[in-house]
Amino acid sequence: LEEAAFQLQQIFRIDISIALNILGIESMRAGHCRVAFTCFKLAADRGYGKAQFNVGLCYEHGRGTAKDLEKAGFYYCQAASSHHPMAQYRYARYLLQHGPGSLCDRRHKAVALLEQAAGAGITEAQAYLGVFYMRGLQPQEKRGLKYLLQAANRGDAQSRYHVGICYEQGLGVQQNLAEALRHYRHSAAAGNRQARERLQA
């Protein structure tokens, strides 16, 4: 693998970590998960953020290696520290569900990471924050609606459904049933079952 990466590096004049990551992606596409994992791991251990994220995915889903959420969290953390937006989202989720330390500290760190990922345009982070702020211990409805709208405008049907609820119930915005119906229709058209049920109701 090192030799193949070296050859790729010579052809494209790119860093060996990038070459290994590319080999990993191509191997994964070809269904060679163990080879892909090895490539990702070699590049990750050289400090390459994209490969660290890919190693995290492999450990989270058990692709090319045994499933290990703690190791997935470690590699997501590494990638997140180099400002990889999707790694920030994944590591935040890991912190909220499995991470070490007190729940308060984990939640504080996770929200900061989610805010960064959402700001970088990660729809999943926007959707997660929207619901988090709506349903938190101290709901911040306007803030939640802002993130739900961002995710909805990026095509997330579930967030569009939640925006409909906000308009129907007056959460973070003035109650407006016509606007709620519009959002429910958009969400239902995108295949959201809850929105279809809400429209029938």
PDB file of C-alpha atoms in Angstrom:
ATOM      1  CA  LEU A   1       0.000   0.000   0.000  1.00  0.00           C
ATOM      2  CA  GLU A   2       2.846   2.374   0.826  1.00  0.00           C
ATOM      3  CA  GLU A   3       4.354   1.642  -2.604  1.00  0.00           C
ATOM      4  CA  ALA A   4       1.017   2.204  -4.370  1.00  0.00           C
ATOM      5  CA  ALA A   5       0.562   5.456  -2.485  1.00  0.00           C
ATOM      6  CA  PHE A   6       4.097   6.501  -3.429  1.00  0.00           C
ATOM      7  CA  GLN A   7       3.373   5.825  -7.111  1.00  0.00           C
ATOM      8  CA  LEU A   8       0.136   7.831  -6.908  1.00  0.00           C
ATOM      9  CA  GLN A   9       2.033  10.606  -5.172  1.00  0.00           C
ATOM     10  CA  GLN A  10       4.594  10.715  -7.987  1.00  0.00           C
ATOM     11  CA  ILE A  11       1.906  10.822 -10.665  1.00  0.00           C
ATOM     12  CA  PHE A  12      -0.092  13.648  -9.101  1.00  0.00           C
ATOM     13  CA  ARG A  13       2.664  15.250  -7.008  1.00  0.00           C
ATOM     14  CA  ILE A  14       0.458  15.107  -3.915  1.00  0.00           C
ATOM     15  CA  ASP A  15       1.139  14.415  -0.270  1.00  0.00           C
ATOM     16  CA  ILE A  16       1.328  10.710   0.595  1.00  0.00           C
ATOM     17  CA  SER A  17      -1.469  11.080   3.184  1.00  0.00           C
ATOM     18  CA  ILE A  18      -3.801  12.422   0.496  1.00  0.00           C
ATOM     19  CA  ALA A  19      -2.743   9.594  -1.829  1.00  0.00           C
ATOM     20  CA  LEU A  20      -3.449   6.981   0.857  1.00  0.00           C
ATOM     21  CA  ASN A  21      -6.854   8.517   1.549  1.00  0.00           C
ATOM     22  CA  ILE A  22      -7.704   8.429  -2.176  1.00  0.00           C
ATOM     23  CA  LEU A  23      -6.621   4.778  -2.329  1.00  0.00           C
ATOM     24  CA  GLY A  24      -8.838   4.102   0.680  1.00  0.00           C
ATOM     25  CA  ILE A  25     -11.865   5.725  -0.945  1.00  0.00           C
ATOM     26  CA  GLU A  26     -11.325   3.799  -4.189  1.00  0.00           C
ATOM     27  CA  SER A  27     -10.842   0.545  -2.262  1.00  0.00           C
ATOM     28  CA  MET A  28     -14.051   1.146  -0.293  1.00  0.00           C
ATOM     29  CA  ARG A  29     -15.965   1.803  -3.532  1.00  0.00           C
ATOM     30  CA  ALA A  30     -14.610  -1.480  -4.914  1.00  0.00           C
ATOM     31  CA  GLY A  31     -15.817  -3.301  -1.803  1.00  0.00           C
ATOM     32  CA  HIS A  32     -12.328  -3.922  -0.379  1.00  0.00           C
ATOM     33  CA  CYS A  33     -13.135  -2.642   3.103  1.00  0.00           C
ATOM     34  CA  ARG A  34     -10.086  -4.057   4.917  1.00  0.00           C
ATOM     35  CA  VAL A  35      -7.684  -2.533   2.390  1.00  0.00           C
ATOM     36  CA  ALA A  36      -9.586   0.751   2.585  1.00  0.00           C
ATOM     37  CA  PHE A  37      -9.367   0.795   6.365  1.00  0.00           C
ATOM     38  CA  THR A  38      -5.609   0.137   6.232  1.00  0.00           C
ATOM     39  CA  CYS A  39      -5.114   3.042   3.804  1.00  0.00           C
ATOM     40  CA  PHE A  40      -7.243   5.389   5.894  1.00  0.00           C
ATOM     41  CA  LYS A  41      -5.427   4.360   9.079  1.00  0.00           C
ATOM     42  CA  LEU A  42      -1.971   4.958   7.569  1.00  0.00           C
ATOM     43  CA  ALA A  43      -3.020   8.439   6.428  1.00  0.00           C
ATOM     44  CA  ALA A  44      -4.847   9.179   9.699  1.00  0.00           C
ATOM     45  CA  ASP A  45      -1.796   8.280  11.756  1.00  0.00           C
ATOM     46  CA  ARG A  46       0.132  10.841   9.689  1.00  0.00           C
ATOM     47  CA  GLY A  47      -2.343  13.477  10.947  1.00  0.00           C
ATOM     48  CA  TYR A  48      -4.538  13.853   7.847  1.00  0.00           C
ATOM     49  CA  GLY A  49      -7.981  15.057   8.985  1.00  0.00           C
ATOM     50  CA  LYS A  50     -10.061  13.599   6.140  1.00  0.00           C
ATOM     51  CA  ALA A  51      -8.521  10.171   6.713  1.00  0.00           C
ATOM     52  CA  GLN A  52      -9.095  10.482  10.475  1.00  0.00           C
ATOM     53  CA  PHE A  53     -12.768  11.087   9.733  1.00  0.00           C
ATOM     54  CA  ASN A  54     -12.845   8.044   7.427  1.00  0.00           C
ATOM     55  CA  VAL A  55     -11.227   5.875  10.116  1.00  0.00           C
ATOM     56  CA  GLY A  56     -13.924   7.100  12.514  1.00  0.00           C
ATOM     57  CA  LEU A  57     -16.603   6.016  10.048  1.00  0.00           C
ATOM     58  CA  CYS A  58     -14.967   2.597   9.670  1.00  0.00           C
ATOM     59  CA  TYR A  59     -14.907   2.069  13.431  1.00  0.00           C
ATOM     60  CA  GLU A  60     -18.462   3.397  13.881  1.00  0.00           C
ATOM     61  CA  HIS A  61     -19.965   1.125  11.231  1.00  0.00           C
ATOM     62  CA  GLY A  62     -17.566  -1.822  11.437  1.00  0.00           C
ATOM     63  CA  ARG A  63     -16.261  -1.460   7.875  1.00  0.00           C
ATOM     64  CA  GLY A  64     -12.916  -3.172   7.359  1.00  0.00           C
ATOM     65  CA  THR A  65     -12.408  -3.476  11.099  1.00  0.00           C
ATOM     66  CA  ALA A  66     -14.316  -4.426  14.232  1.00  0.00           C
ATOM     67  CA  LYS A  67     -16.971  -1.960  15.337  1.00  0.00           C
ATOM     68  CA  ASP A  68     -15.630   0.200  18.182  1.00  0.00           C
ATOM     69  CA  LEU A  69     -17.480   3.381  19.151  1.00  0.00           C
ATOM     70  CA  GLU A  70     -14.747   4.544  21.523  1.00  0.00           C
ATOM     71  CA  LYS A  71     -12.136   4.401  18.752  1.00  0.00           C
ATOM     72  CA  ALA A  72     -14.612   6.052  16.366  1.00  0.00           C
ATOM     73  CA  GLY A  73     -14.999   8.887  18.884  1.00  0.00           C
ATOM     74  CA  PHE A  74     -11.219   9.218  19.198  1.00  0.00           C
ATOM     75  CA  TYR A  75     -10.718   9.594  15.433  1.00  0.00           C
ATOM     76  CA  TYR A  76     -13.712  11.921  15.051  1.00  0.00           C
ATOM     77  CA  CYS A  77     -12.163  14.051  17.804  1.00  0.00           C
ATOM     78  CA  GLN A  78      -8.844  14.136  15.939  1.00  0.00           C
ATOM     79  CA  ALA A  79     -10.541  15.183  12.683  1.00  0.00           C
ATOM     80  CA  ALA A  80     -12.784  17.701  14.452  1.00  0.00           C
ATOM     81  CA  SER A  81      -9.740  19.378  15.984  1.00  0.00           C
ATOM     82  CA  SER A  82      -8.520  20.062  12.424  1.00  0.00           C
ATOM     83  CA  HIS A  83     -11.879  21.711  11.641  1.00  0.00           C
ATOM     84  CA  HIS A  84     -13.444  18.882   9.599  1.00  0.00           C
ATOM     85  CA  PRO A  85     -17.157  19.931   9.732  1.00  0.00           C
ATOM     86  CA  MET A  86     -18.740  16.473   9.423  1.00  0.00           C
ATOM     87  CA  ALA A  87     -16.302  15.146  12.043  1.00  0.00           C
ATOM     88  CA  GLN A  88     -17.392  17.993  14.336  1.00  0.00           C
ATOM     89  CA  TYR A  89     -20.995  16.837  13.918  1.00  0.00           C
ATOM     90  CA  ARG A  90     -20.171  13.149  14.449  1.00  0.00           C
ATOM     91  CA  TYR A  91     -17.965  13.829  17.470  1.00  0.00           C
ATOM     92  CA  ALA A  92     -20.662  16.040  19.000  1.00  0.00           C
ATOM     93  CA  ARG A  93     -23.175  13.203  18.629  1.00  0.00           C
ATOM     94  CA  TYR A  94     -20.654  10.805  20.168  1.00  0.00           C
ATOM     95  CA  LEU A  95     -20.121  13.148  23.139  1.00  0.00           C
ATOM     96  CA  LEU A  96     -23.858  13.439  23.773  1.00  0.00           C
ATOM     97  CA  GLN A  97     -24.452   9.690  23.598  1.00  0.00           C
ATOM     98  CA  HIS A  98     -21.271   7.923  24.739  1.00  0.00           C
ATOM     99  CA  GLY A  99     -18.580  10.403  25.703  1.00  0.00           C
ATOM    100  CA  PRO A 100     -16.615  10.496  28.956  1.00  0.00           C
ATOM    101  CA  GLY A 101     -17.043  13.131  31.664  1.00  0.00           C
ATOM    102  CA  SER A 102     -20.048  14.901  33.114  1.00  0.00           C
ATOM    103  CA  LEU A 103     -23.153  15.342  30.960  1.00  0.00           C
ATOM    104  CA  CYS A 104     -23.032  19.125  31.466  1.00  0.00           C
ATOM    105  CA  ASP A 105     -19.440  19.393  30.169  1.00  0.00           C
ATOM    106  CA  ARG A 106     -20.138  17.015  27.280  1.00  0.00           C
ATOM    107  CA  ARG A 107     -23.261  18.939  26.302  1.00  0.00           C
ATOM    108  CA  HIS A 108     -21.417  22.285  26.382  1.00  0.00           C
ATOM    109  CA  LYS A 109     -18.597  20.965  24.166  1.00  0.00           C
ATOM    110  CA  ALA A 110     -21.022  19.163  21.840  1.00  0.00           C
ATOM    111  CA  VAL A 111     -23.141  22.273  21.276  1.00  0.00           C
ATOM    112  CA  ALA A 112     -20.027  24.314  20.419  1.00  0.00           C
ATOM    113  CA  LEU A 113     -19.020  21.665  17.852  1.00  0.00           C
ATOM    114  CA  LEU A 114     -22.537  21.481  16.421  1.00  0.00           C
ATOM    115  CA  GLU A 115     -22.602  25.278  16.069  1.00  0.00           C
ATOM    116  CA  GLN A 116     -19.327  25.149  14.103  1.00  0.00           C
ATOM    117  CA  ALA A 117     -20.577  22.321  11.877  1.00  0.00           C
ATOM    118  CA  ALA A 118     -23.906  24.079  11.288  1.00  0.00           C
ATOM    119  CA  GLY A 119     -22.054  27.283  10.387  1.00  0.00           C
ATOM    120  CA  ALA A 120     -20.054  25.281   7.839  1.00  0.00           C
ATOM    121  CA  GLY A 121     -23.326  24.175   6.205  1.00  0.00           C
ATOM    122  CA  ILE A 122     -23.687  20.641   7.602  1.00  0.00           C
ATOM    123  CA  THR A 123     -27.446  20.033   7.294  1.00  0.00           C
ATOM    124  CA  GLU A 124     -27.456  17.257   9.903  1.00  0.00           C
ATOM    125  CA  ALA A 125     -25.919  19.622  12.466  1.00  0.00           C
ATOM    126  CA  GLN A 126     -28.465  22.346  11.656  1.00  0.00           C
ATOM    127  CA  ALA A 127     -31.347  19.887  12.040  1.00  0.00           C
ATOM    128  CA  TYR A 128     -29.947  18.461  15.274  1.00  0.00           C
ATOM    129  CA  LEU A 129     -29.425  21.919  16.797  1.00  0.00           C
ATOM    130  CA  GLY A 130     -32.917  22.989  15.758  1.00  0.00           C
ATOM    131  CA  VAL A 131     -34.523  20.131  17.669  1.00  0.00           C
ATOM    132  CA  PHE A 132     -32.016  20.462  20.534  1.00  0.00           C
ATOM    133  CA  TYR A 133     -32.905  24.124  21.107  1.00  0.00           C
ATOM    134  CA  MET A 134     -36.628  23.453  20.775  1.00  0.00           C
ATOM    135  CA  ARG A 135     -36.688  20.560  23.227  1.00  0.00           C
ATOM    136  CA  GLY A 136     -33.836  21.436  25.597  1.00  0.00           C
ATOM    137  CA  LEU A 137     -34.111  21.883  29.346  1.00  0.00           C
ATOM    138  CA  GLN A 138     -34.363  25.625  28.672  1.00  0.00           C
ATOM    139  CA  PRO A 139     -35.942  25.875  25.204  1.00  0.00           C
ATOM    140  CA  GLN A 140     -34.662  28.643  22.943  1.00  0.00           C
ATOM    141  CA  GLU A 141     -37.418  28.578  20.347  1.00  0.00           C
ATOM    142  CA  LYS A 142     -36.229  31.397  18.077  1.00  0.00           C
ATOM    143  CA  ARG A 143     -32.747  29.940  17.936  1.00  0.00           C
ATOM    144  CA  GLY A 144     -34.144  26.482  17.276  1.00  0.00           C
ATOM    145  CA  LEU A 145     -36.365  27.769  14.479  1.00  0.00           C
ATOM    146  CA  LYS A 146     -33.375  29.503  12.857  1.00  0.00           C
ATOM    147  CA  TYR A 147     -31.500  26.205  12.582  1.00  0.00           C
ATOM    148  CA  LEU A 148     -34.579  24.255  11.499  1.00  0.00           C
ATOM    149  CA  LEU A 149     -35.133  26.750   8.683  1.00  0.00           C
ATOM    150  CA  GLN A 150     -31.484  26.453   7.603  1.00  0.00           C
ATOM    151  CA  ALA A 151     -31.788  22.658   7.415  1.00  0.00           C
ATOM    152  CA  ALA A 152     -35.201  22.844   5.715  1.00  0.00           C
ATOM    153  CA  ASN A 153     -33.831  25.225   3.090  1.00  0.00           C
ATOM    154  CA  ARG A 154     -31.084  22.665   2.381  1.00  0.00           C
ATOM    155  CA  GLY A 155     -33.736  20.044   1.614  1.00  0.00           C
ATOM    156  CA  ASP A 156     -34.224  18.302   4.973  1.00  0.00           C
ATOM    157  CA  ALA A 157     -37.876  17.166   4.989  1.00  0.00           C
ATOM    158  CA  GLN A 158     -37.946  16.360   8.721  1.00  0.00           C
ATOM    159  CA  SER A 159     -36.760  19.885   9.573  1.00  0.00           C
ATOM    160  CA  ARG A 160     -39.397  21.307   7.213  1.00  0.00           C
ATOM    161  CA  TYR A 161     -42.007  19.321   9.177  1.00  0.00           C
ATOM    162  CA  HIS A 162     -40.699  20.768  12.458  1.00  0.00           C
ATOM    163  CA  VAL A 163     -40.882  24.286  10.982  1.00  0.00           C
ATOM    164  CA  GLY A 164     -44.559  23.555  10.230  1.00  0.00           C
ATOM    165  CA  ILE A 165     -45.107  22.637  13.880  1.00  0.00           C
ATOM    166  CA  CYS A 166     -43.447  25.902  14.937  1.00  0.00           C
ATOM    167  CA  TYR A 167     -45.859  27.904  12.787  1.00  0.00           C
ATOM    168  CA  GLU A 168     -48.859  25.833  13.851  1.00  0.00           C
ATOM    169  CA  GLN A 169     -48.112  26.194  17.573  1.00  0.00           C
ATOM    170  CA  GLY A 170     -46.458  29.621  17.556  1.00  0.00           C
ATOM    171  CA  LEU A 171     -43.035  28.396  18.734  1.00  0.00           C
ATOM    172  CA  GLY A 172     -40.378  31.039  18.118  1.00  0.00           C
ATOM    173  CA  VAL A 173     -42.635  32.742  15.589  1.00  0.00           C
ATOM    174  CA  GLN A 174     -46.136  34.199  15.438  1.00  0.00           C
ATOM    175  CA  GLN A 175     -48.749  31.469  14.940  1.00  0.00           C
ATOM    176  CA  ASN A 176     -49.710  31.184  11.279  1.00  0.00           C
ATOM    177  CA  LEU A 177     -51.735  28.157  10.146  1.00  0.00           C
ATOM    178  CA  ALA A 178     -51.446  28.988   6.437  1.00  0.00           C
ATOM    179  CA  GLU A 179     -47.640  29.046   6.745  1.00  0.00           C
ATOM    180  CA  ALA A 180     -47.746  25.813   8.767  1.00  0.00           C
ATOM    181  CA  LEU A 181     -49.741  24.137   5.986  1.00  0.00           C
ATOM    182  CA  ARG A 182     -47.255  25.354   3.381  1.00  0.00           C
ATOM    183  CA  HIS A 183     -44.358  23.789   5.275  1.00  0.00           C
ATOM    184  CA  TYR A 184     -46.289  20.549   5.886  1.00  0.00           C
ATOM    185  CA  ARG A 185     -47.061  20.298   2.169  1.00  0.00           C
ATOM    186  CA  HIS A 186     -43.386  20.811   1.243  1.00  0.00           C
ATOM    187  CA  SER A 187     -42.327  18.181   3.773  1.00  0.00           C
ATOM    188  CA  ALA A 188     -45.022  15.708   2.668  1.00  0.00           C
ATOM    189  CA  ALA A 189     -44.062  16.188  -0.992  1.00  0.00           C
ATOM    190  CA  ALA A 190     -40.486  15.262  -0.028  1.00  0.00           C
ATOM    191  CA  GLY A 191     -41.794  12.004   1.465  1.00  0.00           C
ATOM    192  CA  ASN A 192     -42.196  12.851   5.154  1.00  0.00           C
ATOM    193  CA  ARG A 193     -44.859  10.566   6.646  1.00  0.00           C
ATOM    194  CA  GLN A 194     -45.454  12.720   9.756  1.00  0.00           C
ATOM    195  CA  ALA A 195     -46.194  15.729   7.565  1.00  0.00           C
ATOM    196  CA  ARG A 196     -48.716  13.716   5.527  1.00  0.00           C
ATOM    197  CA  GLU A 197     -50.430  12.598   8.735  1.00  0.00           C
ATOM    198  CA  ARG A 198     -50.458  16.180  10.042  1.00  0.00           C
ATOM    199  CA  LEU A 199     -52.076  17.410   6.816  1.00  0.00           C
ATOM    200  CA  GLN A 200     -54.794  14.744   7.082  1.00  0.00           C
ATOM    201  CA  ALA A 201     -55.416  15.719  10.709  1.00  0.00           C
TER     202      ALA A 201
END
